[in-house]
Short mmCIF file of C-alpha atoms in Angstrom, two decimals:
data_model
loop_
_atom_site.label_atom_id
_atom_site.label_comp_id
_atom_site.label_asym_id
_atom_site.label_seq_id
_atom_site.Cartn_x
_atom_site.Cartn_y
_atom_site.Cartn_z
CA MET A 26 0.00 0.00 0.00
CA ASP A 27 1.21 3.52 -0.77
CA PRO A 28 2.76 4.93 2.44
CA ARG A 29 1.29 8.34 1.68
CA ALA A 30 -2.17 6.84 1.53
CA VAL A 31 -1.57 5.08 4.85
CA VAL A 32 -0.45 8.29 6.51
CA GLU A 33 -3.33 10.24 4.96
CA SER A 34 -5.82 7.74 6.34
CA MET A 35 -4.45 8.21 9.86
CA LEU A 36 -4.40 12.03 9.75
CA ARG A 37 -7.04 14.02 11.54
CA PRO A 38 -9.82 14.59 9.00
CA ASP A 39 -9.49 18.39 9.24
CA LEU A 40 -5.81 18.17 8.19
CA ARG A 41 -6.27 15.89 5.18
CA GLY A 42 -5.51 17.49 1.84
CA ARG A 43 -3.94 20.58 3.37
CA THR A 44 -0.52 21.91 2.40
CA ALA A 45 2.16 23.02 4.84
CA TYR A 46 3.23 26.64 5.18
CA GLY A 47 6.23 27.37 3.03
CA ALA A 48 7.55 30.63 1.64
CA PRO A 49 10.06 29.87 -1.15
CA GLN A 50 13.65 29.72 0.10
CA LEU A 51 15.61 30.21 -3.13
CA ASP A 52 19.22 31.16 -3.75
CA VAL A 53 18.78 34.51 -5.50
CA PRO A 54 20.78 37.75 -5.55
CA VAL A 55 17.93 39.79 -4.05
CA ALA A 56 15.59 38.02 -1.60
CA LEU A 57 12.72 40.31 -0.62
CA ASN A 58 9.92 37.85 0.05
CA THR A 59 9.83 37.05 3.79
CA ASN A 60 10.08 40.47 5.44
CA GLU A 61 13.44 39.72 6.99
CA ASN A 62 15.73 42.57 7.95
CA SER A 63 18.37 42.66 5.20
CA TYR A 64 21.04 44.00 7.55
CA PRO A 65 23.25 41.51 9.43
CA VAL A 66 23.60 41.56 13.19
CA PRO A 67 26.21 44.23 14.10
CA ASP A 68 29.70 42.96 14.98
CA ALA A 69 29.53 44.25 18.55
CA VAL A 70 26.31 42.32 19.13
CA VAL A 71 27.70 39.20 17.47
CA ALA A 72 30.63 39.37 19.89
CA ALA A 73 28.28 39.78 22.86
CA MET A 74 26.14 36.87 21.67
CA THR A 75 29.22 34.70 21.20
CA ARG A 76 30.45 35.41 24.72
CA ALA A 77 27.00 34.76 26.17
CA VAL A 78 26.56 31.45 24.35
CA GLU A 79 30.08 30.34 25.24
CA GLU A 80 29.38 31.00 28.92
CA ALA A 81 25.99 29.31 28.71
CA ALA A 82 27.47 26.25 26.97
CA ARG A 83 29.30 25.27 30.15
CA GLY A 84 25.97 24.72 31.82
CA LEU A 85 24.14 22.89 29.06
CA ASN A 86 24.17 19.74 31.18
CA ARG A 87 21.38 21.47 33.11
CA TYR A 88 17.94 22.43 31.90
CA PRO A 89 17.41 26.10 31.00
CA ASP A 90 15.63 28.54 33.27
CA ARG A 91 12.08 27.32 32.84
CA GLU A 92 10.66 30.72 33.76
CA PHE A 93 13.21 32.69 31.65
CA VAL A 94 13.11 35.36 34.34
CA ARG A 95 15.96 37.57 33.07
CA LEU A 96 14.56 37.48 29.54
CA ARG A 97 11.07 38.45 30.67
CA GLU A 98 12.54 41.32 32.65
CA ALA A 99 14.55 42.51 29.65
CA LEU A 100 11.56 42.27 27.30
CA ALA A 101 9.39 44.17 29.77
CA GLY A 102 12.05 46.84 30.00
CA TYR A 103 12.21 47.15 26.24
CA LEU A 104 8.43 47.46 25.87
CA SER A 105 8.29 50.02 28.66
CA ARG A 106 10.57 52.31 26.66
CA SER A 107 7.51 53.25 24.58
CA GLY A 108 5.99 55.00 27.59
CA THR A 109 3.59 52.24 28.64
CA THR A 110 4.91 50.42 31.69
CA VAL A 111 5.01 46.65 31.24
CA SER A 112 6.09 44.33 34.07
CA ALA A 113 7.92 41.02 33.75
CA ASP A 114 4.90 39.06 34.94
CA GLN A 115 2.93 40.42 31.98
CA VAL A 116 5.41 38.96 29.48
CA TRP A 117 5.48 35.53 27.85
CA ALA A 118 7.88 34.31 25.16
CA GLY A 119 8.37 31.41 22.78
CA ASN A 120 10.42 30.17 19.86
CA GLY A 121 9.14 32.82 17.48
CA SER A 122 5.79 34.55 17.77
CA ASN A 123 4.20 31.55 16.06
CA GLU A 124 4.84 29.45 19.16
CA VAL A 125 3.38 32.20 21.31
CA LEU A 126 0.26 32.17 19.12
CA LEU A 127 0.17 28.38 19.41
CA HIS A 128 0.23 28.64 23.21
CA LEU A 129 -2.67 31.10 23.10
CA LEU A 130 -4.77 28.80 20.94
CA GLN A 131 -3.88 25.73 22.97
CA ALA A 132 -5.06 27.52 26.08
CA PHE A 133 -8.06 29.46 24.78
CA GLY A 134 -9.05 27.66 21.57
CA GLY A 135 -9.54 23.96 20.86
CA PRO A 136 -12.39 21.69 19.75
CA GLY A 137 -15.77 23.36 19.95
CA ARG A 138 -14.24 26.84 19.89
CA THR A 139 -13.86 29.37 17.08
CA ALA A 140 -11.24 31.92 16.01
CA LEU A 141 -11.98 34.87 13.74
CA GLY A 142 -9.45 36.72 11.57
CA PHE A 143 -9.84 39.27 8.80
CA THR A 144 -8.56 38.27 5.36
CA PRO A 145 -6.10 39.09 3.97
CA ALA A 146 -3.95 38.84 7.08
CA TYR A 147 -1.08 36.76 8.44
CA SER A 148 -1.41 33.34 6.81
CA MET A 149 -0.21 31.47 9.90
CA HIS A 150 -3.18 32.54 11.99
CA PRO A 151 -5.62 30.08 10.35
CA ILE A 152 -2.91 27.40 10.08
CA ILE A 153 -2.04 27.50 13.77
CA THR A 154 -5.73 27.70 14.63
CA THR A 155 -6.51 24.55 12.67
CA THR A 156 -3.65 22.58 14.25
CA THR A 157 -5.26 23.07 17.66
CA GLY A 158 -8.65 21.80 16.49
CA THR A 159 -10.11 25.30 16.67
CA ALA A 160 -12.60 26.26 13.95
CA TRP A 161 -11.46 29.16 11.75
CA VAL A 162 -13.74 31.86 10.37
CA ASP A 163 -12.55 34.15 7.57
CA GLY A 164 -13.73 37.66 8.29
CA MET A 165 -13.46 40.30 5.60
CA ARG A 166 -11.76 43.67 5.36
CA GLY A 167 -13.27 46.83 3.95
CA GLY A 168 -16.65 48.33 4.61
CA ALA A 169 -18.66 51.52 4.32
CA ASP A 170 -16.09 53.54 6.26
CA ALA A 171 -12.94 51.60 5.35
CA GLY A 172 -10.72 51.15 2.34
CA ARG A 173 -10.32 47.78 0.69
CA PHE A 174 -7.65 46.59 3.14
CA ASP A 175 -8.71 48.51 6.25
CA LEU A 176 -10.98 47.65 9.15
CA ASP A 177 -13.49 50.03 10.67
CA ALA A 178 -15.07 49.59 14.07
CA ASP A 179 -18.67 49.10 12.93
CA GLY A 180 -17.93 46.56 10.21
CA THR A 181 -15.54 44.59 12.39
CA VAL A 182 -17.86 44.49 15.38
CA ALA A 183 -20.73 43.34 13.15
CA GLN A 184 -18.66 40.31 12.14
CA VAL A 185 -17.70 39.60 15.75
CA LEU A 186 -21.35 39.68 16.79
CA GLU A 187 -22.30 37.43 13.88
CA HIS A 188 -19.74 34.70 14.59
CA ARG A 189 -19.31 35.00 18.38
CA PRO A 190 -15.68 33.82 18.29
CA ASP A 191 -13.69 32.67 21.30
CA VAL A 192 -10.53 34.23 19.84
CA VAL A 193 -10.22 37.28 17.57
CA PHE A 194 -7.05 38.07 15.62
CA LEU A 195 -6.24 41.66 14.71
CA CYS A 196 -2.98 42.77 13.06
CA SER A 197 -1.38 46.20 13.28
CA PRO A 198 0.44 46.75 11.04
CA ASN A 199 -1.30 44.06 9.05
CA ASN A 200 0.54 41.47 6.98
CA PRO A 201 0.42 41.45 3.93
CA THR A 202 -1.19 44.88 3.50
CA GLY A 203 1.02 46.96 5.82
CA THR A 204 -2.00 48.88 7.10
CA ALA A 205 -2.15 49.96 10.75
CA LEU A 206 -5.22 49.65 12.93
CA GLY A 207 -6.95 52.37 14.90
CA LEU A 208 -7.26 51.71 18.61
CA ASP A 209 -10.98 52.43 18.30
CA VAL A 210 -11.29 49.15 16.40
CA VAL A 211 -9.40 47.22 19.07
CA GLU A 212 -11.51 48.72 21.85
CA ALA A 213 -14.76 48.08 19.99
CA VAL A 214 -13.87 44.46 19.26
CA HIS A 215 -12.80 43.88 22.86
CA ASP A 216 -16.10 45.30 24.13
CA ALA A 217 -18.13 43.24 21.66
CA THR A 218 -16.75 39.83 22.62
CA GLY A 219 -16.26 37.87 25.80
CA GLY A 220 -13.32 36.03 24.29
CA LEU A 221 -9.64 36.61 23.74
CA VAL A 222 -8.50 39.50 21.51
CA VAL A 223 -5.00 39.09 20.05
CA VAL A 224 -3.35 42.13 18.43
CA ASP A 225 -0.40 40.95 16.36
CA GLU A 226 2.16 43.78 16.31
CA ALA A 227 5.07 41.95 14.67
CA TYR A 228 5.97 45.06 12.63
CA ALA A 229 5.22 47.72 15.24
CA GLU A 230 8.72 49.22 15.25
CA PHE A 231 8.36 50.18 11.57
CA ALA A 232 5.12 52.13 12.01
CA ARG A 233 5.01 55.77 10.99
CA PRO A 234 5.15 58.40 13.77
CA GLY A 235 1.91 58.71 15.70
CA THR A 236 0.75 55.14 15.01
CA PRO A 237 -0.63 53.87 18.34
CA SER A 238 0.16 50.52 19.93
CA ALA A 239 -2.43 48.32 21.63
CA LEU A 240 0.02 48.11 24.55
CA THR A 241 -1.64 51.31 25.76
CA LEU A 242 -4.94 49.43 26.13
CA LEU A 243 -3.75 46.52 28.29
CA GLN A 244 -4.55 48.04 31.66
CA GLY A 245 -7.90 46.74 32.89
CA ARG A 246 -8.41 44.44 29.90
CA PRO A 247 -7.45 40.88 30.95
CA ARG A 248 -8.73 39.44 27.65
CA LEU A 249 -6.40 41.56 25.50
CA VAL A 250 -3.02 40.30 24.25
CA VAL A 251 -0.34 42.11 22.22
CA THR A 252 2.20 39.90 20.43
CA ARG A 253 5.61 41.02 19.20
CA THR A 254 8.72 39.45 17.66
CA MET A 255 12.47 39.99 17.53
CA SER A 256 12.58 38.60 13.98
CA LYS A 257 11.95 41.86 12.14
CA ALA A 258 13.20 45.12 13.64
CA PHE A 259 15.83 43.30 15.73
CA ALA A 260 17.12 41.42 12.65
CA LEU A 261 16.91 38.18 14.62
CA ALA A 262 14.76 35.97 12.40
CA GLY A 263 17.19 33.09 12.88
CA GLY A 264 17.12 33.53 16.65
CA ARG A 265 13.44 32.54 16.89
CA LEU A 266 12.20 34.69 19.73
CA GLY A 267 8.63 35.99 19.89
CA TYR A 268 6.79 37.33 22.91
CA LEU A 269 3.58 38.88 24.18
CA ALA A 270 2.34 41.30 26.78
CA ALA A 271 -0.94 40.70 28.60
CA ASP A 272 -2.48 40.64 32.05
CA PRO A 273 -0.33 38.58 34.46
CA ALA A 274 -3.19 36.12 34.96
CA LEU A 275 -3.34 35.40 31.23
CA ALA A 276 0.43 35.01 30.93
CA ASP A 277 0.38 32.63 33.89
CA ALA A 278 -2.31 30.49 32.21
CA LEU A 279 0.05 29.76 29.30
CA ARG A 280 2.23 27.72 31.64
CA LEU A 281 -0.48 25.06 31.42
CA VAL A 282 0.25 24.38 27.74
CA ARG A 283 3.93 25.14 27.18
CA MET A 284 6.39 22.29 26.87
CA PRO A 285 8.81 21.99 29.82
CA TYR A 286 11.89 24.19 29.37
CA HIS A 287 10.64 25.32 25.97
CA LEU A 288 13.15 28.16 25.58
CA SER A 289 16.68 26.77 25.33
CA THR A 290 19.59 28.27 27.24
CA PRO A 291 21.30 29.48 24.00
CA THR A 292 18.06 31.07 22.80
CA GLN A 293 17.72 33.01 26.03
CA ALA A 294 21.38 34.03 25.94
CA VAL A 295 21.19 35.30 22.35
CA ALA A 296 17.99 37.25 22.97
CA LEU A 297 19.36 38.84 26.15
CA ALA A 298 22.50 39.92 24.32
CA ALA A 299 20.42 41.49 21.54
CA LEU A 300 18.20 43.33 24.02
CA SER A 301 21.23 44.70 25.85
CA TYR A 302 22.16 46.38 22.54
CA ALA A 303 18.61 47.40 21.61
CA ASP A 304 19.53 50.85 20.34
CA LEU A 305 22.26 49.47 18.08
CA MET A 306 20.04 46.63 16.85
CA LEU A 307 17.29 49.10 15.94
CA GLU A 308 19.54 51.53 14.08
CA THR A 309 18.53 50.06 10.73
CA VAL A 310 14.80 50.60 11.30
CA GLY A 311 14.93 54.16 10.01
CA VAL A 312 16.86 53.12 6.91
CA VAL A 313 14.34 50.37 6.18
CA LYS A 314 11.44 52.81 6.58
CA ASP A 315 13.12 55.18 4.13
CA GLN A 316 13.37 52.37 1.55
CA ARG A 317 9.74 51.39 2.17
CA ASP A 318 8.60 54.94 1.46
CA ARG A 319 10.92 55.10 -1.55
CA ILE A 320 9.23 51.97 -2.93
CA VAL A 321 5.75 53.48 -2.44
CA ASP A 322 6.75 56.67 -4.24
CA ALA A 323 8.51 54.88 -7.10
CA LEU A 324 5.68 52.40 -7.72
CA THR A 325 3.15 55.23 -7.76
CA THR A 326 5.25 56.98 -10.41
CA MET A 327 5.28 53.75 -12.44
CA GLY A 328 1.48 53.75 -12.52
CA LEU A 329 1.11 50.91 -10.02
CA ASP A 330 -1.01 50.96 -6.86
CA PRO A 331 1.07 50.55 -3.68
CA VAL A 332 -0.73 50.39 -0.34
CA PRO A 333 0.64 52.96 2.16
CA SER A 334 2.57 50.87 4.67
CA ASP A 335 3.46 51.03 8.35
CA ALA A 336 5.55 47.84 8.08
CA ASN A 337 8.87 46.90 6.46
CA PHE A 338 7.19 45.84 3.23
CA VAL A 339 4.86 47.16 0.55
CA LEU A 340 1.86 45.47 -1.04
CA PHE A 341 1.31 46.78 -4.54
CA GLY A 342 -1.38 46.22 -7.13
CA GLY A 343 -2.21 47.14 -10.69
CA LEU A 344 -0.63 44.04 -12.24
CA ALA A 345 -2.27 42.22 -15.12
CA ASP A 346 -1.10 38.81 -13.85
CA SER A 347 0.62 38.88 -10.46
CA HIS A 348 2.11 35.40 -10.74
CA GLU A 349 3.51 36.14 -14.17
CA THR A 350 5.14 39.29 -12.79
CA TRP A 351 6.46 37.29 -9.80
CA ARG A 352 8.09 34.82 -12.19
CA ALA A 353 9.51 37.57 -14.39
CA LEU A 354 11.08 39.28 -11.37
CA LEU A 355 12.54 35.96 -10.25
CA ASP A 356 14.05 35.48 -13.69
CA ARG A 357 15.80 38.80 -13.07
CA GLY A 358 17.16 37.62 -9.72
CA VAL A 359 14.60 39.35 -7.50
CA LEU A 360 12.39 37.24 -5.23
CA VAL A 361 9.21 38.89 -3.89
CA ARG A 362 6.07 37.34 -2.39
CA ASP A 363 2.97 36.23 -4.24
CA VAL A 364 0.45 36.40 -1.40
CA GLY A 365 -2.46 35.05 -3.41
CA ILE A 366 -4.30 38.34 -3.92
CA PRO A 367 -5.10 38.75 -7.63
CA HIS A 368 -3.11 41.55 -9.29
CA TYR A 369 -1.00 42.19 -6.15
CA LEU A 370 2.50 41.29 -4.96
CA ARG A 371 4.36 42.09 -1.74
CA VAL A 372 7.98 43.25 -1.54
CA THR A 373 10.17 43.62 1.54
CA ALA A 374 12.02 46.90 1.99
CA GLY A 375 15.69 45.92 1.97
CA THR A 376 18.94 47.80 1.62
CA PRO A 377 19.14 50.74 -0.82
CA GLU A 378 20.96 48.47 -3.26
CA GLU A 379 18.30 45.77 -3.02
CA THR A 380 15.56 48.35 -3.44
CA THR A 381 17.26 49.71 -6.56
CA ALA A 382 17.57 46.20 -8.01
CA PHE A 383 13.86 45.56 -7.40
CA LEU A 384 12.72 48.89 -8.82
CA ASP A 385 14.94 48.57 -11.90
CA ALA A 386 13.68 45.05 -12.57
CA LEU A 387 10.05 46.05 -12.13
CA ALA A 388 10.42 49.19 -14.25
CA ALA A 389 11.60 47.04 -17.13
CA LEU A 390 8.46 44.90 -16.79
CA VAL A 391 5.86 47.62 -16.27
CA PRO A 392 5.08 48.31 -19.96
CA THR A 393 3.76 44.78 -20.42
CA HIS A 394 2.72 43.81 -16.88
CA VAL A 395 0.44 46.66 -15.79
CA GLY A 396 -3.22 46.35 -16.60
CA ALA A 397 -5.53 45.57 -13.70
CA ALA A 398 -7.65 48.13 -11.98
CA SER A 399 -7.16 48.12 -8.23
#
């Protein structure tokens, strides 16, 4: 018997026929498809990480600090720099923000429960939801008082009231659109549901001045969670460290579902070293934002339709065939992301040289690839 058929027959029915998450990992001159920070970790931080891991290696015969106390304190200190005080007992962390989201769904989702997100949004939200046996509902963006990729309070609350979810996912800035969310929407959704409200702020450090964070809403709202990551602004995608801020009671509940000693000693050491150099690690954020805005301006001049972005990427439309354009860019050594929205592609804001390579390649294609109304 075909082994694949045997395995398929044993799979949970809700997982049969599904495909795994997988952004292309191709060896190309210009990789701008996964919203990584194109700048390497600074030498001074590399040295600090190396010393920290070397010291930690001597104790690898012992389990890591299960409560990752120093790391939670450092993360709380970093978040508090924004002006909203966050304490260590409000912080939880995992191996990337995806594991943090998994913990939330393991604790507050599950069979018989429902999660609601608003498409298009982060593609891992429904995937992680499904793996926990939680039902997923695709909400929609837009509305009478919102643009195509925005959410307004009335339209969002109407969907919450219709589906009565146990978990609601909001993204600000949103992936793949780059659009930020007004706090009025977060407050309205929180007031409309008795369930968990998760605001995914993976790209918060790239937001334009004046863009509010849901961290300011945590006080007095024990059902509200704000997730962050060190993968983007901290240029630590390979370090796999995501975290959240919430009421201490909610953070404590996640201990019920985490694996024992889930954050390794080297992971904690690397993250602590990066946080001790936070200002240096974040120096490239301004440069990336400049390239993001440069992309928006240049694509507008080309006659395309970029979405104004508060993230480190730009979603742009106006393409006759988005997959054909994706392939043509790849043929020119530039890898961007086909996010499955007809006539749109997403490009990460990289170094000035990478941005130039992307814009030059796209400009050569525009005469024959533009053609769809946005």
